[in-house]
mmCIF file of C-alpha atoms in Angstrom:
data_model
loop_
_atom_site.group_PDB
_atom_site.id
_atom_site.type_symbol
_atom_site.label_atom_id
_atom_site.label_comp_id
_atom_site.label_asym_id
_atom_site.label_seq_id
_atom_site.Cartn_x
_atom_site.Cartn_y
_atom_site.Cartn_z
ATOM 1 C CA GLN A 1 51.320 90.020 70.181
ATOM 2 C CA VAL A 2 49.481 88.289 73.067
ATOM 3 C CA GLN A 3 47.298 85.581 72.198
ATOM 4 C CA LEU A 4 44.916 83.401 74.124
ATOM 5 C CA VAL A 5 42.923 80.697 72.445
ATOM 6 C CA GLU A 6 40.383 78.491 73.804
ATOM 7 C CA SER A 7 39.203 74.891 73.014
ATOM 8 C CA GLY A 8 37.521 71.842 73.887
ATOM 9 C CA GLY A 9 33.623 73.839 74.515
ATOM 10 C CA GLY A 10 30.698 71.966 73.697
ATOM 11 C CA LEU A 11 27.678 70.755 74.662
ATOM 12 C CA VAL A 12 27.365 67.623 77.147
ATOM 13 C CA GLN A 13 24.327 66.230 79.301
ATOM 14 C CA ALA A 14 24.366 66.303 82.942
ATOM 15 C CA GLY A 15 26.489 64.155 84.906
ATOM 16 C CA GLY A 16 28.713 64.863 81.845
ATOM 17 C CA SER A 17 32.362 65.638 82.011
ATOM 18 C CA LEU A 18 34.579 68.506 79.081
ATOM 19 C CA ARG A 19 38.047 69.586 79.201
ATOM 20 C CA LEU A 20 39.085 72.942 78.521
ATOM 21 C CA SER A 21 42.077 74.010 77.156
ATOM 22 C CA CYS A 22 43.812 77.031 76.767
ATOM 23 C CA ILE A 23 47.164 77.898 74.993
ATOM 24 C CA ALA A 24 49.188 80.992 75.247
ATOM 25 C CA SER A 25 51.287 82.115 72.763
ATOM 26 C CA GLY A 26 52.929 84.771 71.582
ATOM 27 C CA SER A 27 55.652 87.755 72.504
ATOM 28 C CA ILE A 28 55.510 86.384 76.072
ATOM 29 C CA PHE A 29 58.606 87.274 78.510
ATOM 30 C CA SER A 30 56.267 85.167 81.942
ATOM 31 C CA ILE A 31 53.413 84.289 82.612
ATOM 32 C CA ASN A 32 52.324 85.113 86.747
ATOM 33 C CA ALA A 33 48.824 83.639 86.801
ATOM 34 C CA MET A 34 46.149 81.637 84.116
ATOM 35 C CA GLY A 35 42.848 81.388 84.590
ATOM 36 C CA TRP A 36 39.208 80.499 83.857
ATOM 37 C CA TYR A 37 35.760 82.680 84.192
ATOM 38 C CA ARG A 38 32.500 82.013 83.192
ATOM 39 C CA GLN A 39 29.675 84.458 81.782
ATOM 40 C CA ALA A 40 25.951 83.129 81.636
ATOM 41 C CA PRO A 41 22.858 85.496 79.708
ATOM 42 C CA GLY A 42 22.582 87.825 81.866
ATOM 43 C CA LYS A 43 24.638 87.107 84.549
ATOM 44 C CA GLN A 44 28.456 88.820 85.250
ATOM 45 C CA ARG A 45 31.220 87.450 84.585
ATOM 46 C CA GLU A 46 32.942 85.299 87.186
ATOM 47 C CA LEU A 47 35.523 83.278 88.717
ATOM 48 C CA VAL A 48 35.948 79.417 87.361
ATOM 49 C CA ALA A 49 39.085 78.655 89.053
ATOM 50 C CA GLY A 50 42.672 80.172 88.985
ATOM 51 C CA ILE A 51 46.282 79.099 89.000
ATOM 52 C CA THR A 52 49.435 80.505 89.812
ATOM 53 C CA SER A 53 52.576 80.225 88.285
ATOM 54 C CA GLY A 54 53.900 78.584 91.440
ATOM 55 C CA GLY A 55 50.717 75.895 91.259
ATOM 56 C CA SER A 56 48.814 77.691 94.047
ATOM 57 C CA THR A 57 44.659 76.924 92.456
ATOM 58 C CA ASN A 58 41.221 78.414 94.298
ATOM 59 C CA TYR A 59 37.739 77.895 92.642
ATOM 60 C CA GLY A 60 34.361 79.344 92.895
ATOM 61 C CA ASP A 61 32.599 78.115 95.176
ATOM 62 C CA SER A 62 29.380 76.838 93.009
ATOM 63 C CA VAL A 63 32.546 74.400 90.959
ATOM 64 C CA LYS A 64 34.568 73.454 93.670
ATOM 65 C CA GLY A 65 35.204 69.551 93.549
ATOM 66 C CA ARG A 66 33.669 69.259 90.886
ATOM 67 C CA PHE A 67 36.721 70.929 88.742
ATOM 68 C CA THR A 68 39.612 70.739 88.202
ATOM 69 C CA ILE A 69 42.663 73.173 86.690
ATOM 70 C CA SER A 70 45.944 72.625 85.083
ATOM 71 C CA THR A 71 48.665 74.280 83.780
ATOM 72 C CA ASP A 72 51.941 73.357 81.662
ATOM 73 C CA ASN A 73 54.114 75.489 82.096
ATOM 74 C CA ALA A 74 56.642 75.046 78.892
ATOM 75 C CA LYS A 75 53.923 74.665 76.885
ATOM 76 C CA ASN A 76 52.102 78.227 78.217
ATOM 77 C CA THR A 77 48.582 76.160 78.596
ATOM 78 C CA VAL A 78 46.129 76.284 80.801
ATOM 79 C CA TYR A 79 42.964 73.331 81.621
ATOM 80 C CA LEU A 80 40.133 73.035 82.843
ATOM 81 C CA GLN A 81 38.912 69.339 83.625
ATOM 82 C CA MET A 82 34.818 69.763 84.483
ATOM 83 C CA ASN A 83 33.040 67.205 85.535
ATOM 84 C CA SER A 84 29.783 66.273 87.501
ATOM 85 C CA LEU A 85 28.105 69.328 85.102
ATOM 86 C CA LYS A 86 25.425 70.706 85.836
ATOM 87 C CA PRO A 87 22.845 72.782 83.295
ATOM 88 C CA GLU A 88 23.844 75.750 85.567
ATOM 89 C CA ASP A 89 27.362 75.802 83.990
ATOM 90 C CA THR A 90 25.964 76.706 80.874
ATOM 91 C CA ALA A 91 27.928 79.599 79.826
ATOM 92 C CA VAL A 92 30.618 80.907 77.640
ATOM 93 C CA TYR A 93 34.412 79.905 79.305
ATOM 94 C CA TYR A 94 36.859 82.811 78.927
ATOM 95 C CA CYS A 95 40.458 82.147 79.633
ATOM 96 C CA ASN A 96 42.373 84.561 81.185
ATOM 97 C CA ALA A 97 46.646 85.401 81.518
ATOM 98 C CA ASP A 98 48.062 87.941 84.458
ATOM 99 C CA LEU A 99 51.075 87.723 81.957
ATOM 100 C CA ARG A 100 54.402 89.420 81.216
ATOM 101 C CA PRO A 101 55.145 90.638 77.706
ATOM 102 C CA LEU A 102 58.843 90.913 76.143
ATOM 103 C CA GLY A 103 59.507 94.631 76.642
ATOM 104 C CA TYR A 104 57.430 95.148 79.122
ATOM 105 C CA VAL A 105 58.400 95.537 82.964
ATOM 106 C CA ALA A 106 54.315 94.820 83.851
ATOM 107 C CA HIS A 107 52.093 92.335 83.886
ATOM 108 C CA TYR A 108 49.094 92.745 82.030
ATOM 109 C CA ALA A 109 45.581 90.805 81.954
ATOM 110 C CA TYR A 110 45.036 89.501 78.472
ATOM 111 C CA TRP A 111 41.051 87.013 77.203
ATOM 112 C CA GLY A 112 40.626 84.676 75.281
ATOM 113 C CA ARG A 113 37.261 85.099 73.353
ATOM 114 C CA GLY A 114 35.469 82.330 75.029
ATOM 115 C CA THR A 115 34.088 78.937 73.862
ATOM 116 C CA GLN A 116 30.555 77.572 74.522
ATOM 117 C CA VAL A 117 29.590 75.033 77.203
ATOM 118 C CA THR A 118 26.153 73.513 77.047
ATOM 119 C CA VAL A 119 24.732 71.422 79.603
ATOM 120 C CA SER A 120 21.693 69.443 78.811
ATOM 121 C CA SER A 121 19.150 68.629 81.565
#
């Protein structure tokens, strides 16, 4: 069984920083990509940032230049460094992984339960 567990969310003032972490654990053969999504109340879930196993990254337009995604492949961990936070960054942040479980040929998408980030003005 595969689990994604996020940590690092919390309350921060506008202009501050937070670092989110997500660890993928369980019966994992390989990870193709990992990423972060967020969902604010009343809004659709949106991509924040993604990173492939080869290190290619992509970011949502609203976070470019402020957020940085990185991984520790040996630890199956993805990080999201969030700087210059704004009130509009307030949302539940979800970790996502595209991975191949042990004993399977195909890749599947897995999600964490989310961590709340609240930015006060």
